[in-house]
Coordinates of C-alpha atoms in Angstrom, one line a residue:
X632 CA 18.6 24.0 7.8
X633 CA 19.3 24.6 4.2
X634 CA 16.4 24.8 1.8
X635 CA 15.5 21.5 0.1
X636 CA 15.5 21.2 -3.6
X637 CA 13.3 18.4 -5.1
X638 CA 14.3 17.3 -8.6
X639 CA 11.5 16.6 -11.1
X640 CA 10.9 12.9 -11.5
X641 CA 12.6 10.9 -14.2
X642 CA 10.5 9.3 -16.9
X643 CA 10.2 6.0 -15.1
X644 CA 9.4 7.7 -11.8
X645 CA 6.8 9.9 -13.6
X646 CA 5.3 6.8 -15.1
X647 CA 5.2 5.1 -11.7
X648 CA 3.6 8.2 -10.2
X649 CA 1.0 8.4 -12.9
X650 CA 0.1 4.7 -12.6
X651 CA -0.2 5.0 -8.8
X652 CA -2.5 8.0 -9.1
X653 CA -4.7 6.0 -11.6
X654 CA -4.8 3.1 -9.2
X655 CA -5.6 5.4 -6.3
X656 CA -8.5 7.0 -8.2
X657 CA -9.8 3.5 -9.1
X658 CA -9.7 2.4 -5.5
X659 CA -11.5 5.6 -4.4
X660 CA -14.2 5.0 -7.0
X661 CA -14.6 1.4 -5.8
X662 CA -14.8 2.6 -2.2
X663 CA -17.5 5.1 -3.2
X664 CA -19.4 2.3 -4.9
X665 CA -19.1 0.1 -1.9
X666 CA -20.3 2.9 0.4
X667 CA -23.2 3.7 -1.9
X668 CA -24.6 0.1 -2.0
X669 CA -27.9 0.1 -0.3
X670 CA -28.9 -3.2 1.3
X671 CA -32.6 -2.6 0.2
X672 CA -31.4 -3.3 -3.4
X673 CA -30.8 -7.0 -2.4
X674 CA -34.3 -7.8 -1.2
X675 CA -36.4 -7.7 2.0
X676 CA -34.2 -7.4 5.1
X677 CA -36.6 -9.5 7.1
X678 CA -36.3 -12.6 4.9
X679 CA -32.5 -12.5 4.4
X680 CA -30.2 -13.1 7.3
X681 CA -27.2 -11.8 5.4
X682 CA -28.8 -8.4 5.2
X683 CA -27.1 -7.2 8.4
X684 CA -23.8 -8.5 7.2
X685 CA -24.1 -6.5 4.1
X686 CA -24.4 -3.3 6.2
X687 CA -21.2 -4.1 8.0
X688 CA -19.2 -5.4 5.1
X689 CA -19.9 -2.5 2.7
X690 CA -18.5 -0.2 5.3
X691 CA -15.5 -2.4 6.0
X692 CA -14.8 -2.8 2.3
X693 CA -15.2 0.9 1.7
X694 CA -12.8 1.8 4.5
X695 CA -10.2 -0.8 3.3
X696 CA -10.4 0.5 -0.2
X697 CA -10.0 4.1 0.9
X698 CA -7.0 3.3 3.1
X699 CA -5.4 1.3 0.4
X700 CA -5.7 4.2 -2.0
X701 CA -3.9 6.4 0.6
X702 CA -1.3 3.6 1.2
X703 CA -0.5 3.4 -2.6
X704 CA 0.3 7.1 -2.6
X705 CA 2.4 7.0 0.5
X706 CA 4.4 4.0 -0.6
X707 CA 5.1 5.5 -4.0
X708 CA 6.1 8.8 -2.4
X709 CA 8.4 7.1 0.1
X710 CA 10.0 5.0 -2.6
X711 CA 10.6 8.1 -4.8
X712 CA 12.2 10.0 -2.0
X713 CA 14.4 7.0 -1.1
X714 CA 15.5 6.8 -4.8
X715 CA 16.3 10.6 -4.7
X716 CA 18.4 10.1 -1.5
X717 CA 20.2 7.1 -3.0
X718 CA 21.0 9.0 -6.2
X719 CA 22.2 12.0 -4.2
X720 CA 24.5 9.8 -2.2
X721 CA 25.9 8.1 -5.3
X722 CA 26.6 11.6 -6.8
X723 CA 28.4 12.7 -3.7
X724 CA 30.7 9.7 -3.8
X725 CA 31.5 10.0 -7.5
X726 CA 32.0 13.8 -7.3
X727 CA 35.8 13.9 -6.8
X728 CA 38.8 12.0 -8.1
X729 CA 40.1 10.1 -5.2
X730 CA 42.6 7.8 -6.9
X731 CA 46.0 9.3 -6.2
X732 CA 47.5 7.6 -9.3
X733 CA 45.1 9.5 -11.6
X734 CA 46.1 13.0 -10.5

């Protein structure tokens, strides 16, 4: 298998990658905030029936935010690689002069 050469991203790809990283960081921060919420901050657990739900939902929300941060990075990476493959395929087709009348 020949070694793979990965080209640097174009300006639009670099912008997309930077925005996706910022979005991922924001999602991770929100997940950390959701995980750090303590149900005791919202009152006495004996008097509030929603207290048990807060325990469960903060964990669920934290996991969903963390997984979505990972998904953003995966989607942007897959899209970038697909664009590289498409551009490489376009370059291969246009590499030679195939019209016999132009020779």
